[in-house]
CSV table of C-alpha atoms and ligand atoms in Angstrom, one decimal:
chain,number,residue,atom,x,y,z
A,12,MET,CA,110.0,63.8,23.2
A,13,ASN,CA,107.0,66.2,24.2
A,14,LEU,CA,107.0,65.8,28.0
A,15,LEU,CA,103.0,66.7,28.0
A,16,ASP,CA,102.7,63.3,26.4
A,17,LEU,CA,103.9,61.2,29.6
A,18,ASP,CA,102.2,60.5,32.9
A,19,LEU,CA,104.4,59.8,36.0
A,20,GLU,CA,105.3,56.3,34.8
A,21,GLY,CA,106.3,57.5,31.6
A,22,LEU,CA,108.4,60.2,32.8
A,23,THR,CA,110.0,58.2,35.4
A,24,ALA,CA,111.1,55.7,32.8
A,25,TRP,CA,112.2,58.4,30.5
A,26,PHE,CA,114.4,60.2,33.1
A,27,GLN,CA,115.8,56.8,33.7
A,28,ALA,CA,116.4,56.1,30.3
A,29,ILE,CA,118.6,59.4,30.0
A,30,GLY,CA,120.5,58.6,32.9
A,31,GLU,CA,118.7,60.6,35.5
A,32,LYS,CA,117.1,60.1,38.8
A,33,PRO,CA,113.7,58.8,38.5
A,34,TYR,CA,112.5,61.2,41.2
A,35,ARG,CA,113.1,64.1,38.6
A,36,ALA,CA,109.7,63.0,37.0
A,37,ARG,CA,107.7,64.2,40.2
A,38,GLN,CA,109.5,67.4,40.2
A,39,VAL,CA,109.0,68.0,36.3
A,40,LEU,CA,105.4,66.9,36.4
A,41,ARG,CA,104.8,69.4,39.1
A,42,TRP,CA,106.4,72.3,37.1
A,43,LEU,CA,104.3,71.2,33.9
A,44,HIS,CA,100.9,70.9,35.3
A,45,GLN,CA,100.6,72.8,38.6
A,46,ARG,CA,102.7,75.6,37.7
A,47,GLY,CA,102.2,75.6,33.9
A,48,ALA,CA,105.7,75.8,33.1
A,49,GLU,CA,106.5,76.5,29.3
A,50,ASP,CA,110.2,75.9,29.1
A,51,PHE,CA,112.6,74.3,31.2
A,52,GLU,CA,114.5,77.4,32.2
A,53,GLN,CA,111.7,78.5,34.5
A,54,MET,CA,112.4,75.0,36.5
A,55,THR,CA,114.7,76.7,39.0
A,56,ASP,CA,115.1,74.0,41.2
A,57,LEU,CA,116.8,71.9,38.7
A,58,ALA,CA,120.5,72.2,38.1
A,59,LYS,CA,121.6,74.4,35.1
A,60,GLY,CA,123.1,71.5,33.4
A,61,LEU,CA,120.0,69.4,33.8
A,62,ARG,CA,117.9,72.2,32.2
A,63,GLU,CA,120.3,72.7,29.4
A,64,LYS,CA,120.1,68.9,28.8
A,65,LEU,CA,116.3,68.7,28.7
A,66,THR,CA,116.0,71.8,26.5
A,67,GLN,CA,118.2,69.9,24.0
A,68,MET,CA,116.3,66.7,24.5
A,69,ALA,CA,112.6,67.4,25.0
A,70,GLN,CA,109.9,69.9,24.6
A,71,ILE,CA,106.9,71.2,26.3
A,72,ARG,CA,104.5,71.3,23.4
A,73,ALA,CA,100.7,72.2,23.8
A,74,PRO,CA,98.2,72.8,21.1
A,75,THR,CA,98.0,76.4,20.1
A,76,LEU,CA,95.2,78.6,21.5
A,77,ILE,CA,93.5,80.3,18.7
A,78,ALA,CA,90.6,81.9,20.2
A,79,GLU,CA,88.5,82.3,23.4
A,80,GLN,CA,84.7,83.5,23.9
A,81,THR,CA,82.8,84.0,26.8
A,82,ALA,CA,78.9,83.4,27.0
A,83,VAL,CA,76.3,85.7,29.0
A,84,ASP,CA,76.2,83.0,31.3
A,85,GLY,CA,79.9,82.8,32.0
A,86,THR,CA,80.6,79.8,30.1
A,87,ARG,CA,84.1,80.0,28.1
A,88,LYS,CA,85.0,78.5,25.1
A,89,PHE,CA,88.4,77.9,24.1
A,90,LEU,CA,89.6,77.0,20.4
A,91,LEU,CA,92.7,75.0,19.9
A,92,GLU,CA,94.4,74.3,17.0
A,93,VAL,CA,95.9,70.8,16.6
A,94,GLY,CA,97.6,70.7,13.4
A,95,PRO,CA,96.6,72.4,9.9
A,96,GLY,CA,93.0,72.4,9.4
A,97,ASN,CA,92.1,70.8,12.6
A,98,ARG,CA,90.8,72.7,15.6
A,99,VAL,CA,89.0,71.2,18.8
A,100,GLU,CA,87.1,73.0,21.3
A,101,THR,CA,87.2,72.9,25.1
A,102,VAL,CA,84.4,74.4,27.3
A,103,PHE,CA,84.5,75.8,31.1
A,104,ILE,CA,81.3,75.8,32.8
A,105,PRO,CA,81.2,77.8,36.0
A,106,GLU,CA,78.6,76.7,38.8
A,107,THR,CA,78.4,78.1,42.3
A,108,ASP,CA,80.0,74.8,43.9
A,109,ARG,CA,82.3,73.8,41.1
A,110,GLY,CA,84.1,74.5,38.0
A,111,THR,CA,83.8,71.9,35.3
A,112,LEU,CA,86.0,71.6,32.1
A,113,CYS,CA,84.4,69.6,29.3
A,114,VAL,CA,87.3,68.1,27.3
A,115,SER,CA,87.6,66.8,23.7
A,116,THR,CA,89.3,63.5,22.9
A,117,GLN,CA,89.2,63.4,19.1
A,118,VAL,CA,89.1,65.6,16.0
A,119,GLY,CA,85.6,65.1,14.8
A,120,CYS,CA,83.8,61.6,15.8
A,121,ALA,CA,83.4,58.5,13.4
A,122,LEU,CA,80.0,57.5,15.1
A,123,ALA,CA,77.8,59.6,13.3
A,124,CYS,CA,75.0,60.0,16.0
A,125,SER,CA,72.2,61.7,14.1
A,126,PHE,CA,71.4,64.4,16.6
A,127,CYS,CA,75.3,65.5,17.3
A,128,ALA,CA,77.1,68.4,15.4
A,129,THR,CA,80.3,66.6,16.2
A,130,GLY,CA,79.0,63.5,14.6
A,131,ARG,CA,77.9,65.3,11.3
A,132,GLN,CA,81.4,66.5,10.9
A,133,GLY,CA,83.0,63.3,10.4
A,134,PHE,CA,86.4,62.0,11.7
A,135,ASN,CA,90.1,63.1,11.2
A,136,ARG,CA,92.0,61.6,14.3
A,137,ASN,CA,92.6,60.7,17.8
A,138,LEU,CA,94.1,63.5,20.0
A,139,SER,CA,97.7,62.7,21.6
A,140,VAL,CA,97.9,62.7,25.3
A,141,ALA,CA,99.4,66.1,25.2
A,142,GLU,CA,96.6,67.7,23.1
A,143,ILE,CA,93.9,65.9,25.6
A,144,LEU,CA,96.0,67.3,28.6
A,145,GLY,CA,96.8,70.5,26.7
A,146,GLN,CA,93.1,71.6,27.0
A,147,LEU,CA,93.4,71.2,30.8
A,148,TRP,CA,96.7,73.0,30.8
A,149,TRP,CA,95.6,75.9,28.9
A,150,ALA,CA,92.3,76.5,30.7
A,151,ASN,CA,94.1,76.5,34.0
A,152,LYS,CA,96.5,78.9,32.7
A,153,VAL,CA,94.1,81.3,31.3
A,154,LEU,CA,91.5,81.0,34.3
A,155,GLY,CA,94.1,81.4,36.8
A,156,ARG,CA,93.3,80.9,40.5
A,157,GLU,CA,90.8,81.9,42.9
A,158,PRO,CA,91.8,84.6,45.7
A,159,GLY,CA,92.5,81.5,48.1
A,160,GLY,CA,94.8,80.0,45.6
A,161,GLU,CA,92.3,77.1,44.5
A,162,ARG,CA,92.2,76.1,41.1
A,163,LEU,CA,88.6,77.1,39.3
A,164,ILE,CA,88.4,73.6,37.7
A,165,SER,CA,87.2,71.1,40.2
A,166,ASN,CA,85.8,68.6,37.8
A,167,VAL,CA,86.7,67.3,34.3
A,168,VAL,CA,84.0,65.6,31.8
A,169,LEU,CA,85.4,64.0,28.8
A,170,MET,CA,82.1,65.0,26.8
A,171,GLY,CA,83.7,67.4,24.3
A,172,MET,CA,84.2,66.4,20.8
A,173,GLY,CA,84.8,62.6,20.0
A,174,GLU,CA,84.5,59.2,21.7
A,175,PRO,CA,86.8,58.9,24.4
A,176,LEU,CA,86.8,55.0,24.5
A,177,LEU,CA,87.9,54.9,21.0
A,178,ASN,CA,91.1,56.7,22.1
A,179,PHE,CA,91.8,54.3,25.0
A,180,GLU,CA,95.5,54.4,25.6
A,181,ASN,CA,95.7,58.1,25.1
A,182,LEU,CA,92.4,58.7,27.3
A,183,VAL,CA,93.9,56.6,30.2
A,184,THR,CA,97.5,58.1,30.1
A,185,ALA,CA,95.7,61.4,30.3
A,186,LEU,CA,93.4,60.3,33.2
A,187,SER,CA,96.5,59.2,35.1
A,188,VAL,CA,98.0,62.9,34.9
A,189,MET,CA,94.5,64.5,35.8
A,190,LEU,CA,94.5,62.2,39.0
A,191,ASP,CA,98.0,62.5,40.0
A,192,ASP,CA,98.6,64.3,43.1
A,193,HIS,CA,102.0,65.6,41.6
A,194,ALA,CA,99.8,67.0,38.5
A,195,TYR,CA,96.0,68.0,38.8
A,196,GLY,CA,95.3,66.0,41.9
A,197,LEU,CA,91.5,65.5,40.9
A,198,SER,CA,89.3,62.8,42.6
A,199,ARG,CA,88.3,59.7,40.5
A,200,ARG,CA,84.6,61.0,41.6
A,201,ARG,CA,85.1,64.3,39.9
A,202,VAL,CA,86.5,62.9,36.5
A,203,THR,CA,83.9,61.6,34.3
A,204,VAL,CA,84.2,59.6,30.9
A,205,SER,CA,81.1,59.7,28.6
A,206,THR,CA,80.6,57.1,26.1
A,207,SER,CA,78.2,56.2,23.6
A,208,GLY,CA,78.5,52.5,24.7
A,209,ILE,CA,81.7,50.9,23.5
A,210,VAL,CA,81.1,47.6,25.4
A,211,PRO,CA,84.6,46.0,25.5
A,212,ALA,CA,86.4,49.3,26.3
A,213,MET,CA,83.9,50.1,29.2
A,214,ASP,CA,85.3,46.8,30.7
A,215,ARG,CA,88.9,47.9,30.1
A,216,LEU,CA,88.4,51.4,31.6
A,217,ARG,CA,87.0,49.7,34.8
A,218,GLU,CA,90.2,47.4,35.1
A,219,ARG,CA,92.7,50.2,34.3
A,220,MET,CA,91.3,53.4,35.3
A,221,PRO,CA,87.7,53.3,37.0
A,222,VAL,CA,86.7,57.2,36.8
A,223,ALA,CA,82.9,58.2,37.0
A,224,LEU,CA,80.9,56.8,34.0
A,225,ALA,CA,78.2,58.4,32.0
A,226,VAL,CA,76.6,56.4,29.2
A,227,SER,CA,74.6,58.1,26.4
A,228,LEU,CA,71.5,56.1,26.4
A,229,HIS,CA,69.2,58.3,24.3
A,230,ALA,CA,66.5,55.5,23.5
A,231,PRO,CA,64.6,52.7,25.4
A,232,ASP,CA,64.7,50.1,22.7
A,233,ASP,CA,67.2,48.8,19.9
A,234,ASP,CA,65.0,50.1,17.1
A,235,LEU,CA,65.0,53.8,18.0
A,236,ARG,CA,68.6,53.6,19.5
A,237,ASN,CA,69.9,52.0,16.2
A,238,GLU,CA,68.5,55.0,14.3
A,239,LEU,CA,70.0,57.7,17.0
A,240,VAL,CA,73.2,56.1,18.1
A,241,PRO,CA,74.3,53.8,15.2
A,242,ILE,CA,77.1,52.1,17.4
A,243,ASN,CA,74.2,50.4,18.9
A,244,ARG,CA,74.1,47.8,16.0
A,245,LYS,CA,77.3,46.7,17.3
A,246,TYR,CA,76.7,46.8,20.8
A,247,PRO,CA,73.0,46.5,21.4
A,248,LEU,CA,71.2,47.5,24.6
A,249,ARG,CA,71.4,44.0,26.3
A,250,GLU,CA,75.2,43.9,26.1
A,251,LEU,CA,75.6,47.7,26.9
A,252,LEU,CA,73.3,47.2,30.3
A,253,ALA,CA,75.1,44.3,31.3
A,254,ALA,CA,78.4,46.3,30.8
A,255,CYS,CA,77.0,49.1,33.0
A,256,ARG,CA,76.1,46.6,35.8
A,257,ARG,CA,79.9,45.3,35.7
A,258,TYR,CA,81.2,48.8,35.7
A,259,VAL,CA,79.0,49.8,38.8
A,260,ALA,CA,80.7,47.0,40.7
A,261,ALA,CA,84.1,48.7,40.6
A,262,ALA,CA,83.3,52.5,40.0
A,263,PRO,CA,84.1,55.2,42.3
A,264,ARG,CA,80.7,56.3,42.4
A,265,ASP,CA,77.9,53.4,43.0
A,266,PHE,CA,75.7,54.5,39.9
A,267,ILE,CA,76.1,55.2,36.3
A,268,THR,CA,74.8,58.5,34.7
A,269,PHE,CA,72.6,57.6,31.8
A,270,GLU,CA,72.4,60.7,29.5
A,271,TYR,CA,69.4,61.1,27.6
A,272,VAL,CA,68.9,63.7,24.7
A,273,MET,CA,65.2,65.1,24.5
A,274,LEU,CA,64.2,65.2,20.9
A,275,ASP,CA,60.7,66.4,20.4
A,276,GLY,CA,58.3,63.7,19.0
A,277,VAL,CA,61.3,61.2,19.0
A,278,ASN,CA,62.1,59.8,22.2
A,279,ASP,CA,60.3,62.1,24.7
A,280,SER,CA,56.8,60.4,25.2
A,281,PRO,CA,55.6,59.1,28.5
A,282,ALA,CA,55.6,55.7,27.1
A,283,HIS,CA,59.3,56.0,26.2
A,284,ALA,CA,59.8,57.1,30.1
A,285,ARG,CA,58.1,53.8,31.2
A,286,ALA,CA,60.2,51.6,28.7
A,287,LEU,CA,63.1,53.3,30.0
A,288,ILE,CA,62.2,52.6,33.6
A,289,GLU,CA,61.7,48.9,32.8
A,290,LEU,CA,65.0,48.5,30.8
A,291,THR,CA,67.2,50.1,33.4
A,292,ARG,CA,65.7,48.1,36.4
A,293,ASP,CA,68.7,46.1,37.4
A,294,VAL,CA,71.3,49.1,37.0
A,295,PRO,CA,71.9,51.5,39.7
A,296,CYS,CA,71.8,54.7,37.9
A,297,LYS,CA,70.7,58.3,37.6
A,298,PHE,CA,69.3,59.9,34.6
A,299,ASN,CA,70.4,63.3,33.0
A,300,LEU,CA,68.0,64.6,30.4
A,301,ILE,CA,69.7,66.9,28.1
A,302,PRO,CA,67.3,69.4,26.2
A,303,PHE,CA,68.6,69.0,22.5
A,304,ASN,CA,70.7,71.9,21.6
A,305,PRO,CA,70.1,72.7,17.8
A,306,PHE,CA,72.8,73.3,15.0
A,307,ALA,CA,72.5,74.2,11.2
A,308,ASP,CA,70.2,71.5,9.5
A,309,ALA,CA,70.3,69.3,12.5
A,310,GLY,CA,66.6,67.9,11.6
A,311,TYR,CA,65.5,67.8,15.3
A,312,ARG,CA,63.7,70.0,17.6
A,313,ARG,CA,64.3,70.5,21.3
A,314,SER,CA,61.3,68.8,23.5
A,315,PRO,CA,59.3,71.6,25.1
A,316,PRO,CA,59.9,72.4,28.6
A,317,GLN,CA,56.8,70.7,29.8
A,318,THR,CA,57.5,67.5,28.0
A,319,VAL,CA,60.9,67.2,29.5
A,320,ARG,CA,59.3,67.8,33.1
A,321,ARG,CA,56.9,65.3,32.4
A,322,PHE,CA,59.4,62.7,31.3
A,323,ALA,CA,61.5,63.5,34.6
A,324,SER,CA,58.3,62.9,36.8
A,325,GLU,CA,57.7,59.8,35.3
A,326,LEU,CA,60.9,58.6,36.2
A,327,GLN,CA,60.8,60.1,39.6
A,328,ALA,CA,57.4,58.6,40.2
A,329,ALA,CA,59.3,55.4,39.8
A,330,GLY,CA,61.7,55.9,42.5
A,331,ARG,CA,64.7,57.1,39.9
A,332,ILE,CA,66.6,60.0,40.3
A,333,ALA,CA,66.6,62.4,37.2
A,334,THR,CA,67.8,65.8,36.5
A,335,ILE,CA,67.5,68.1,33.8
A,336,ARG,CA,70.8,69.4,32.4
A,337,LYS,CA,70.9,73.1,32.3
A,338,THR,CA,71.8,74.5,28.9
A,339,ARG,CA,75.1,76.4,29.2
A,340,GLY,CA,76.8,78.8,26.7
A,341,ASP,CA,74.5,78.1,23.9
A,342,ASP,CA,74.9,81.8,22.6
A,343,ILE,CA,78.6,80.9,21.8
A,344,ASP,CA,77.7,77.3,20.4
A,345,ALA,CA,79.4,75.7,23.4
A,346,ALA,CA,76.3,73.6,24.8
A,347,CYS,CA,76.4,69.7,24.6
A,348,GLY,CA,76.5,68.5,21.0
A,349,GLN,CA,77.2,71.8,19.5
A,350,LEU,CA,80.9,71.7,19.5
A,351,ALA,CA,82.3,71.6,15.9
A,352,GLY,CA,86.0,73.2,16.0
A,353,GLU,CA,87.4,72.6,12.5
A,354,VAL,CA,87.6,69.0,11.1
A,355,GLU,CA,89.5,68.0,7.8
A,356,ASP,CA,87.3,64.9,7.6
A,357,LYS,CA,89.1,62.0,6.5
A,358,SER,CA,86.1,59.5,6.7
A,359,ARG,CA,84.3,61.2,4.3
A,360,ARG,CA,87.1,62.0,2.0
A,361,VAL,CA,87.8,58.2,1.8
A,362,LEU,CA,83.9,57.8,0.9
A,363,ARG,CA,84.3,60.5,-1.7
A,364,ARG,CA,87.3,59.1,-3.1
A,365,MET,CA,85.7,55.7,-3.2
A,366,ASP,CA,82.5,57.4,-5.0
A,367,ARG,CA,85.0,59.0,-7.5
A,368,GLN,CA,86.5,55.8,-8.1
A,369,THR,CA,83.3,53.9,-8.6
A,370,ALA,CA,82.2,56.6,-10.8
A,371,GLU,CA,85.5,56.3,-13.1
A,372,VAL,CA,85.0,52.5,-13.2
A,373,ALA,CA,81.4,53.0,-14.2
A,374,ALA,CA,82.6,55.5,-17.1
B,409,SAH,N1,81.2,60.6,22.4
B,409,SAH,C1,80.8,60.5,23.8
B,409,SAH,C2,81.1,62.0,24.6
B,409,SAH,C3,80.7,63.0,23.9
B,409,SAH,S1,79.1,63.7,23.4
B,409,SAH,C4,79.2,60.5,24.0
B,409,SAH,O1,78.4,60.5,23.0
B,409,SAH,O2,78.9,60.1,25.0
B,409,SAH,C5,78.5,64.2,25.2
B,409,SAH,C6,76.8,64.3,25.3
B,409,SAH,O3,76.4,65.2,24.7
B,409,SAH,C7,76.5,62.7,25.0
B,409,SAH,O4,75.7,62.5,25.8
B,409,SAH,C8,75.9,63.3,23.6
B,409,SAH,O5,74.8,62.3,23.1
B,409,SAH,C9,75.1,64.5,24.0
B,409,SAH,N2,74.8,65.4,22.6
B,409,SAH,C10,75.4,65.2,21.5
B,409,SAH,N3,74.7,66.0,20.6
B,409,SAH,C11,73.7,66.7,21.3
B,409,SAH,C12,72.8,67.8,21.2
B,409,SAH,N4,72.9,68.4,19.6
B,409,SAH,N5,72.2,68.3,22.1
B,409,SAH,C13,72.4,67.7,23.3
B,409,SAH,N6,73.2,66.7,23.6
B,409,SAH,C14,73.8,66.3,22.7
B,410,SF4,FE1,80.3,60.8,18.4
B,410,SF4,FE2,79.3,61.3,21.0
B,410,SF4,FE3,78.5,62.8,18.9
B,410,SF4,FE4,77.8,60.4,19.0
B,410,SF4,S1,77.3,61.8,20.3
B,410,SF4,S2,78.6,61.5,17.3
B,410,SF4,S3,79.6,59.3,20.0
B,410,SF4,S4,80.7,62.7,19.7
């Protein structure tokens, strides 16, 4: 049993199952996540016998930290190995009033949004709870604490590689540890899940673990969104916006954040802005405009700054809140949409295998 895979509930049940007192779970959770313990011998307030028993029955296994880079603006990127041929990235973004860790949830992503480097790589598998939490575990360890003893990471955004809501159970367990006072103790308002719009899972998240929600909108109509965010064909805008309204009713924040990537000449005209205002009329929301971050053979250009400002002004003139996301860490390919890690792509391999079979049948 890898104890980094368990939240308080799971750990309590596990201790009971091995004949130990349930309160041990709180103690061990604090060792694991607040003090970053790497083995059971460090847990000095557990009796020696129990430490030996745990050493035999359990593991503390985080992904392997392979590399670390720091950008000129202080953004830091960590590369973690999660098995042969597969690596994911996590990014720490320091700001004056907070420190945000951007966490990955899958090795690659199957949703293939046309402007996203992760989407281009295809998909390998979901990350385990230990692999999701392992990013926070490592980053906390490496970053250390502020002189006052405060942690540098005050916010977590699930905006790294992958679609969090397609790894639902592991996401919810990892969130539960992030929010737990015996572990990371983050407030629900400071943990944000970003989704491309998996409607049924948005409803489940609202019921199980309502944290702040960001929705990747990127287009004001279905035709354009089908092209940019192909999952829109399954969950079109009407259904997506209805799910957003349901979510706001239970959310820790009284708005949804709509992310909107600014692609030159594609979705960035004043007419698009006006259509967006109309579309989101009934949803309490804030807009976060993300200047497109380029990667090799992306096939898109970033909207010029004046176009982004004009788009923001249109929204603001209609009484909407719109901010422009600052590009951080792009000199180390750590900006939104640039995370690539290393993905041994199963989806494409399957396709290639099918192609080969088709070719063999034809021959
Ligand atoms: N799969 C989730 C979360 C990960 S992507 C989602 O799509 O919401 C996090 C954010 O980065 C999303 O809003 C995504 O659309 C945006 N993004 C992806 N590629 C980008 C790029 N090349 N430039 C700027 N933003 C990008
Ligand atoms: Fe996946 Fe999000 Fe990238 Fe789309 S933008 S391919 S959903 S990671």
